[in-house]
Each structure stands twice: as structure tokens, then as C-alpha cells.
Coordinates of N, CA, C and O in Angstrom, one line a residue:
M58 N 33.8 160.8 50.7 CA 33.8 159.8 49.6 C 32.3 159.5 49.3 O 31.6 159.0 50.2
A59 N 31.9 159.7 48.1 CA 30.5 159.4 47.7 C 30.4 157.9 47.4 O 31.3 157.2 46.9
F60 N 29.2 157.4 47.8 CA 28.9 156.0 47.5 C 27.7 155.9 46.5 O 26.7 156.6 46.7
S61 N 27.9 155.1 45.5 CA 26.8 154.9 44.6 C 26.9 153.4 44.2 O 27.9 152.9 43.8
L62 N 25.8 152.8 44.3 CA 25.7 151.4 43.9 C 26.1 151.2 42.5 O 26.8 150.2 42.1
S63 N 25.6 152.0 41.6 CA 25.9 151.9 40.1 C 27.4 152.0 39.9 O 28.0 151.3 39.1
N64 N 28.0 153.0 40.5 CA 29.5 153.2 40.4 C 30.2 152.0 40.9 O 31.2 151.5 40.3
T65 N 29.8 151.4 42.0 CA 30.4 150.3 42.6 C 30.3 149.1 41.7 O 31.3 148.4 41.5
I66 N 29.2 148.9 41.1 CA 29.1 147.8 40.1 C 30.0 148.0 38.9 O 30.7 147.1 38.5
L67 N 29.9 149.2 38.3 CA 30.8 149.5 37.2 C 32.3 149.3 37.5 O 33.0 148.7 36.7
R68 N 32.7 149.9 38.6 CA 34.1 149.8 39.0 C 34.5 148.4 39.4 O 35.6 147.9 39.0
G69 N 33.6 147.7 40.1 CA 34.0 146.3 40.6 C 34.1 145.3 39.5 O 35.1 144.6 39.4
V70 N 33.2 145.2 38.6 CA 33.2 144.2 37.6 C 34.3 144.6 36.6 O 35.1 143.7 36.2
T71 N 34.4 145.8 36.2 CA 35.5 146.2 35.2 C 36.9 146.1 35.8 O 37.8 145.5 35.2
G72 N 37.0 146.5 37.1 CA 38.3 146.4 37.8 C 38.8 145.0 38.0 O 39.9 144.7 37.7
A73 N 37.8 144.1 38.4 CA 38.2 142.7 38.6 C 38.7 142.1 37.3 O 39.6 141.3 37.3
Y74 N 38.0 142.4 36.2 CA 38.3 141.8 34.9 C 39.7 142.2 34.5 O 40.5 141.4 34.0
I75 N 40.0 143.6 34.5 CA 41.2 144.1 34.1 C 42.4 143.6 35.0 O 43.5 143.3 34.6
L76 N 42.1 143.6 36.3 CA 43.2 143.2 37.3 C 43.5 141.7 37.0 O 44.7 141.4 36.9
N77 N 42.5 140.9 36.8 CA 42.8 139.5 36.5 C 43.6 139.3 35.2 O 44.5 138.5 35.1
S78 N 43.3 140.1 34.2 CA 44.0 140.1 32.9 C 45.5 140.5 33.1 O 46.4 139.8 32.6
G79 N 45.7 141.5 33.9 CA 47.1 141.9 34.2 C 47.9 140.9 35.0 O 49.0 140.6 34.7
I80 N 47.2 140.3 36.0 CA 47.9 139.2 36.8 C 48.2 138.0 35.9 O 49.3 137.4 36.0
G81 N 47.3 137.7 34.9 CA 47.6 136.6 34.0 C 48.7 136.9 33.0 O 49.3 136.0 32.5
K82 N 49.1 138.2 32.9 CA 50.2 138.5 32.0 C 51.5 138.6 32.7 O 52.6 138.8 32.1
L83 N 51.5 138.4 34.0 CA 52.8 138.4 34.7 C 53.6 137.2 34.2 O 53.1 136.1 34.1
G84 N 54.9 137.4 33.9 CA 55.7 136.3 33.4 C 55.3 135.8 32.0 O 55.5 134.7 31.7
L85 N 54.7 136.7 31.2 CA 54.3 136.4 29.9 C 55.5 135.9 29.1 O 56.5 136.5 29.1
P86 N 55.4 134.7 28.4 CA 56.5 134.2 27.6 C 56.8 135.2 26.5 O 56.0 135.9 26.0
E87 N 58.1 135.2 26.1 CA 58.6 136.2 25.2 C 57.9 136.2 23.9 O 57.6 137.2 23.3
E88 N 57.6 135.0 23.4 CA 56.9 134.9 22.1 C 55.4 135.5 22.2 O 55.0 136.1 21.2
A89 N 54.8 135.3 23.3 CA 53.5 135.9 23.5 C 53.6 137.4 23.6 O 52.7 138.1 23.0
A90 N 54.6 137.9 24.3 CA 54.8 139.3 24.5 C 55.1 139.9 23.1 O 54.7 141.0 22.8
T91 N 55.9 139.2 22.3 CA 56.2 139.7 21.0 C 55.0 139.9 20.1 O 54.8 140.9 19.4
G92 N 54.1 138.9 20.1 CA 52.9 139.0 19.3 C 52.0 140.1 19.8 O 51.4 140.9 19.0
L93 N 51.9 140.3 21.1 CA 51.1 141.3 21.7 C 51.7 142.7 21.3 O 50.9 143.6 21.0
Q94 N 53.0 142.8 21.4 CA 53.7 144.0 21.1 C 53.5 144.4 19.6 O 53.3 145.6 19.3
Q95 N 53.5 143.4 18.7 CA 53.3 143.7 17.3 C 51.9 144.3 17.0 O 51.7 145.2 16.3
M96 N 50.9 143.7 17.7 CA 49.6 144.2 17.6 C 49.4 145.6 18.2 O 48.8 146.5 17.6
A97 N 50.0 145.8 19.3 CA 49.9 147.1 20.0 C 50.6 148.2 19.2 O 50.2 149.3 19.1
S98 N 51.7 147.8 18.5 CA 52.5 148.8 17.7 C 51.6 149.4 16.5 O 51.9 150.4 16.0
Q99 N 50.6 148.7 16.1 CA 49.7 149.2 15.1 C 49.0 150.5 15.6 O 48.8 151.4 14.8
G100 N 48.6 150.5 16.8 CA 47.9 151.6 17.4 C 48.8 152.6 18.1 O 48.6 153.8 18.1
I101 N 49.9 152.1 18.7 CA 50.9 152.9 19.4 C 52.3 152.6 19.0 O 52.9 151.7 19.6
P102 N 52.8 153.2 17.9 CA 54.1 152.8 17.3 C 55.2 152.9 18.2 O 56.2 152.2 18.1
Q103 N 55.2 153.7 19.3 CA 56.3 153.9 20.2 C 56.7 152.6 21.0 O 57.8 152.5 21.5
V104 N 55.7 151.7 21.1 CA 56.0 150.5 21.8 C 57.1 149.6 21.1 O 57.6 148.7 21.8
E105 N 57.3 149.9 19.9 CA 58.3 149.1 19.1 C 59.7 149.3 19.7 O 60.6 148.4 19.6
S106 N 60.0 150.4 20.4 CA 61.3 150.7 21.0 C 61.6 149.9 22.2 O 62.7 149.8 22.7
L107 N 60.6 149.2 22.8 CA 60.8 148.3 24.0 C 61.1 146.9 23.6 O 60.8 146.4 22.5
S108 N 61.8 146.2 24.4 CA 62.0 144.8 24.2 C 60.7 144.1 24.5 O 59.9 144.6 25.3
P109 N 60.5 142.9 23.9 CA 59.2 142.2 24.3 C 59.1 141.9 25.8 O 58.0 142.0 26.3
K110 N 60.2 141.7 26.5 CA 60.1 141.4 27.9 C 59.6 142.7 28.6 O 58.8 142.6 29.5
Q111 N 60.2 143.8 28.3 CA 59.8 145.1 28.9 C 58.3 145.4 28.6 O 57.6 145.8 29.4
F112 N 58.0 145.2 27.3 CA 56.6 145.5 26.9 C 55.6 144.6 27.7 O 54.6 145.1 28.2
G113 N 55.9 143.3 27.8 CA 55.0 142.4 28.5 C 54.8 142.8 30.0 O 53.7 142.8 30.5
W114 N 56.0 143.2 30.6 CA 55.9 143.6 32.0 C 55.1 144.9 32.1 O 54.3 145.0 33.1
L115 N 55.3 145.9 31.2 CA 54.6 147.2 31.3 C 53.1 147.0 31.1 O 52.3 147.6 31.7
V116 N 52.7 146.1 30.2 CA 51.3 145.9 29.9 C 50.7 145.2 31.2 O 49.6 145.6 31.6
S117 N 51.4 144.3 31.7 CA 50.9 143.6 32.9 C 50.7 144.6 34.1 O 49.7 144.7 34.7
L118 N 51.8 145.4 34.3 CA 51.8 146.4 35.3 C 50.7 147.4 35.1 O 49.9 147.8 36.1
G119 N 50.5 147.9 33.9 CA 49.4 148.8 33.5 C 48.0 148.3 33.8 O 47.2 149.0 34.4
E120 N 47.8 147.1 33.4 CA 46.5 146.5 33.7 C 46.2 146.3 35.2 O 45.1 146.5 35.7
I121 N 47.3 145.9 35.9 CA 47.1 145.7 37.4 C 46.8 147.1 38.0 O 46.0 147.2 38.9
A122 N 47.5 148.1 37.5 CA 47.3 149.5 38.1 C 45.9 150.0 37.8 O 45.2 150.5 38.7
V123 N 45.4 149.8 36.6 CA 44.1 150.3 36.2 C 43.0 149.5 37.0 O 42.1 150.0 37.6
G124 N 43.2 148.2 37.0 CA 42.2 147.3 37.7 C 42.2 147.6 39.2 O 41.1 147.7 39.8
S125 N 43.3 147.8 39.8 CA 43.4 148.1 41.2 C 42.8 149.5 41.5 O 42.0 149.6 42.5
A126 N 43.0 150.5 40.7 CA 42.4 151.8 40.9 C 40.9 151.7 40.8 O 40.2 152.4 41.6
L127 N 40.4 150.9 39.9 CA 38.9 150.8 39.8 C 38.4 150.1 41.1 O 37.3 150.4 41.6
L128 N 39.1 149.1 41.6 CA 38.6 148.4 42.8 C 38.8 149.1 44.1 O 38.0 148.8 45.0
L129 N 39.8 149.9 44.2 CA 40.0 150.6 45.5 C 39.1 151.8 45.7 O 39.2 152.7 45.0
P130 N 38.3 151.7 46.7 CA 37.4 152.8 47.0 C 38.1 154.1 47.4 O 37.5 155.2 47.3
L131 N 39.3 154.1 47.8 CA 40.1 155.3 48.1 C 40.4 156.1 46.8 O 40.6 157.3 47.0
V132 N 40.4 155.5 45.7 CA 40.6 156.2 44.4 C 39.3 156.9 44.0 O 38.3 156.2 43.8
P133 N 39.2 158.2 43.8 CA 38.0 158.9 43.4 C 37.5 158.3 42.1 O 38.2 157.9 41.2
T134 N 36.2 158.3 42.0 CA 35.5 157.7 40.8 C 36.0 158.4 39.5 O 36.3 157.7 38.5
R135 N 36.1 159.7 39.6 CA 36.5 160.4 38.4 C 38.0 160.0 38.0 O 38.3 159.8 36.8
V136 N 38.9 159.9 38.9 CA 40.2 159.5 38.7 C 40.3 158.1 38.1 O 41.0 157.8 37.1
A137 N 39.5 157.2 38.7 CA 39.5 155.8 38.2 C 38.9 155.8 36.8 O 39.4 155.0 35.9
G138 N 37.9 156.6 36.5 CA 37.3 156.7 35.2 C 38.3 157.2 34.2 O 38.4 156.7 33.0
L139 N 39.1 158.2 34.6 CA 40.1 158.7 33.7 C 41.2 157.7 33.3 O 41.7 157.6 32.2
G140 N 41.6 156.9 34.3 CA 42.5 155.8 34.1 C 42.0 154.8 33.1 O 42.7 154.3 32.2
L141 N 40.7 154.4 33.3 CA 40.1 153.4 32.5 C 39.9 154.0 31.1 O 40.1 153.3 30.1
G142 N 39.7 155.3 31.0 CA 39.5 156.0 29.7 C 40.9 155.9 28.9 O 40.9 155.7 27.7
A143 N 42.0 156.2 29.6 CA 43.3 156.1 28.9 C 43.6 154.7 28.4 O 44.1 154.5 27.3
F144 N 43.3 153.7 29.3 CA 43.5 152.3 28.9 C 42.6 151.9 27.7 O 43.1 151.4 26.8
S145 N 41.4 152.3 27.7 CA 40.5 151.9 26.6 C 40.9 152.7 25.3 O 40.7 152.1 24.2
A146 N 41.4 153.9 25.5 CA 41.8 154.6 24.3 C 43.0 153.9 23.6 O 43.0 153.8 22.4
G147 N 43.9 153.4 24.4 CA 45.0 152.6 23.8 C 44.5 151.4 23.1 O 44.9 151.1 22.0
M148 N 43.5 150.7 23.7 CA 43.0 149.5 23.1 C 42.3 149.8 21.8 O 42.4 149.2 20.8
L149 N 41.5 150.9 21.8 CA 40.7 151.3 20.6 C 41.6 151.8 19.5 O 41.3 151.7 18.3
S150 N 42.7 152.4 19.9 CA 43.7 152.9 18.8 C 44.2 151.7 18.0 O 44.4 151.8 16.8
M151 N 44.4 150.6 18.7 CA 44.8 149.4 17.9 C 43.7 148.9 17.0 O 44.0 148.4 15.9
Y152 N 42.5 149.0 17.5 CA 41.4 148.6 16.7 C 41.2 149.5 15.4 O 41.1 149.0 14.3
F153 N 41.2 150.8 15.6 CA 40.9 151.7 14.5 C 42.0 151.8 13.5 O 41.8 152.2 12.4
R154 N 43.3 151.6 14.0 CA 44.4 151.8 13.1 C 44.9 150.6 12.4 O 45.9 150.6 11.7
N155 N 44.2 149.5 12.6 CA 44.5 148.2 11.9 C 43.3 147.9 11.0 O 42.3 147.5 11.4
S156 N 43.6 148.0 9.7 CA 42.5 147.7 8.7 C 41.9 146.3 8.7 O 40.8 146.1 8.3
E157 N 42.7 145.4 9.3 CA 42.2 144.0 9.4 C 41.2 143.8 10.5 O 40.4 142.9 10.5
M158 N 41.1 144.8 11.4 CA 40.2 144.7 12.5 C 38.8 145.2 12.2 O 37.8 144.9 12.9
T159 N 38.6 146.0 11.1 CA 37.3 146.6 10.7 C 36.9 146.1 9.3 O 37.7 145.7 8.5
Q160 N 35.6 146.3 9.1 CA 35.1 146.0 7.8 C 35.5 147.2 6.9 O 36.1 148.2 7.3
A161 N 35.1 147.2 5.6 CA 35.5 148.2 4.7 C 35.1 149.7 5.1 O 35.8 150.6 4.8
D162 N 34.1 149.8 6.0 CA 33.7 151.2 6.4 C 34.6 151.7 7.5 O 34.6 152.9 7.8
G163 N 35.6 150.9 8.0 CA 36.5 151.4 9.0 C 35.9 151.5 10.4 O 36.6 152.0 11.3
I164 N 34.7 151.1 10.6 CA 34.1 151.2 11.9 C 33.6 149.9 12.4 O 34.0 149.5 13.5
R165 N 32.7 149.2 11.7 CA 32.2 147.9 12.1 C 33.3 146.9 12.2 O 34.2 146.8 11.3
P166 N 33.3 146.0 13.2 CA 34.3 145.1 13.4 C 34.3 143.9 12.3 O 33.2 143.5 12.0
S167 N 35.5 143.5 11.9 CA 35.6 142.3 11.2 C 35.6 141.1 12.2 O 35.6 141.4 13.4
H168 N 35.7 139.9 11.7 CA 35.7 138.8 12.6 C 37.0 138.9 13.5 O 36.9 138.7 14.7
A169 N 38.1 139.3 12.9 CA 39.3 139.5 13.7 C 39.3 140.6 14.7 O 39.9 140.6 15.7
G170 N 38.5 141.6 14.4 CA 38.4 142.8 15.2 C 37.4 142.8 16.3 O 37.4 143.6 17.2
T171 N 36.5 141.8 16.3 CA 35.5 141.7 17.3 C 36.0 141.7 18.8 O 35.5 142.4 19.6
P172 N 37.1 140.9 19.1 CA 37.6 141.0 20.4 C 38.1 142.3 20.9 O 37.9 142.7 22.0
L173 N 38.6 143.1 20.0 CA 39.1 144.5 20.4 C 37.9 145.5 20.4 O 37.9 146.4 21.1
S174 N 37.0 145.3 19.5 CA 35.9 146.3 19.4 C 35.1 146.3 20.7 O 34.5 147.3 21.0
K175 N 35.1 145.3 21.4 CA 34.4 145.3 22.7 C 34.9 146.3 23.7 O 34.3 146.7 24.6
D176 N 36.1 146.8 23.4 CA 36.7 147.8 24.3 C 36.0 149.1 24.2 O 36.3 150.0 25.1
L177 N 35.1 149.2 23.3 CA 34.3 150.4 23.2 C 33.4 150.5 24.5 O 33.1 151.5 25.0
W178 N 33.0 149.3 25.0 CA 32.3 149.3 26.3 C 33.1 149.8 27.4 O 32.5 150.5 28.3
L179 N 34.4 149.5 27.4 CA 35.2 150.1 28.5 C 35.3 151.6 28.4 O 35.3 152.3 29.4
A180 N 35.3 152.2 27.2 CA 35.3 153.6 27.0 C 34.0 154.2 27.5 O 34.0 155.3 28.1
A181 N 32.9 153.5 27.2 CA 31.6 154.0 27.7 C 31.5 154.0 29.2 O 31.0 154.9 29.9
I182 N 32.1 152.9 29.9 CA 32.1 152.8 31.3 C 33.0 153.9 31.9 O 32.6 154.6 32.9
A183 N 34.1 154.2 31.2 CA 35.0 155.3 31.7 C 34.3 156.6 31.6 O 34.4 157.4 32.6
L184 N 33.6 156.9 30.6 CA 32.9 158.1 30.4 C 31.8 158.3 31.5 O 31.7 159.3 32.1
A185 N 31.1 157.2 31.8 CA 30.1 157.2 32.8 C 30.7 157.5 34.2 O 30.1 158.3 34.9
L186 N 31.8 156.9 34.5 CA 32.5 157.1 35.8 C 33.0 158.6 35.9 O 32.9 159.2 36.9
V187 N 33.6 159.1 34.8 CA 34.1 160.5 34.8 C 32.9 161.5 35.0 O 33.0 162.4 35.9
V188 N 31.9 161.3 34.2 CA 30.7 162.2 34.3 C 30.0 162.1 35.7 O 29.7 163.1 36.3
R189 N 29.9 160.9 36.1 CA 29.2 160.6 37.4 C 30.1 161.1 38.6 O 29.6 161.7 39.5
G190 N 31.4 160.9 38.4 CA 32.3 161.3 39.5 C 32.4 162.8 39.6 O 32.6 163.4 40.7
A191 N 32.2 163.5 38.5 CA 32.3 165.0 38.5 C 31.1 165.6 39.1 O 31.2 166.7 39.7
G192 N 30.0 164.9 39.1 CA 28.7 165.5 39.6 C 28.3 165.0 40.9 O 27.3 165.5 41.4
S193 N 29.0 164.1 41.5 CA 28.5 163.5 42.8 C 29.5 163.9 43.9 O 30.3 163.1 44.3
K194 N 29.4 165.1 44.4 CA 30.3 165.5 45.5 C 29.8 164.9 46.8 O 30.5 164.3 47.6
K195 N 28.5 164.9 47.1 CA 27.9 164.3 48.3 C 26.7 163.5 47.9 O 26.0 163.9 47.0
V196 N 26.5 162.4 48.5 CA 25.4 161.5 48.2 C 24.6 161.4 49.4 O 25.1 161.0 50.5
K197 N 23.3 161.7 49.3 CA 22.4 161.5 50.4 C 21.8 160.1 50.4 O 21.8 159.5 49.4
A198 N 21.3 159.7 51.5 CA 20.8 158.3 51.6 C 19.6 158.1 50.6 O 19.5 157.0 50.0
K199 N 18.8 159.1 50.3 CA 17.8 159.0 49.3 C 18.3 158.7 47.9 O 17.8 157.9 47.2
E200 N 19.4 159.4 47.6 CA 20.0 159.2 46.3 C 20.6 157.8 46.1 O 20.6 157.2 45.1
V201 N 21.2 157.3 47.2 CA 21.8 155.9 47.2 C 20.7 154.9 47.0 O 20.8 154.0 46.2
A202 N 19.5 155.1 47.6 CA 18.4 154.2 47.5 C 17.8 154.3 46.0 O 17.4 153.3 45.5
K203 N 17.9 155.4 45.4 CA 17.4 155.6 44.0 C 18.3 154.8 43.0 O 17.8 154.2 42.1
D204 N 19.6 154.7 43.3 CA 20.5 154.0 42.4 C 20.2 152.5 42.4 O 20.2 151.7 41.6

């Protein structure tokens, strides 16, 4: 298992944030789950087939799983990065498929879209973890010191 201080920071901060978000959604009230589901259906229409209770539970479970994978050193960096990438792709699909989230150009965030547009950072972290995880089979002490 390769050790990298930069990977540890990226995984730790991101994983803790997502894990906390997932734990906070445990037992999500039905009206809150319904609102979240309506927003998610803009990017992923298939979620409409779930009940709000099922959807809330699955979102919570998904966030807990992604956050835990990032935090657990047993999970390879590349695998954790791929999980984060899938998670951020879902978030960004809601952003780009909802015209209220972007300005007229379809890219820059509107006021309403600013909270979701920040998930582009998660996609960048995911890409960094995947690329870094693919290239770091063994880490020597000198390389750890460089990070």
C-alpha cells in the first residue's frame, strides 16, 4: 500500500465531509427527501421510481459508502477516486441538466447553482486520486518526503 501525504489529505478531508453529510441524512424527514429527490431527478430521472423514503436512505448510504472508502486506507487510492468520481458525476449532472442552476451560457453558476457547482472540485479531486493512484505502485521514503 503506497503512502502519500497529498493523497492522505485529499482523501481525509473529502471523505470526512462526505461521510458527515451521509450520516446527517440518516432518518431524513420525508418532505426533505422529496425535495432532494425532485432536484436529483433533474440529473438522474430514474430516481423518480423510488419512494422518497427509499431515495433518502440510498443517498445517505451512498454518501456513507463513498466517504468511508475515502477514509479507509485499505481501499486503494484509485478505487476511492473512482467512487468519488461517480459520486461527483451524479452531482454535476443535476447542475448541468437544470437550467436554473447555470447562467445563460449553461456553464457558469447562477446564484441557485453555486452550491452544486462546487462539486466540480470533487471531480477534480477524484481525477487527481485516480491518476495518482494509477502511477504510484511503490513509494520510496524520498518520494514521501517530497510530497
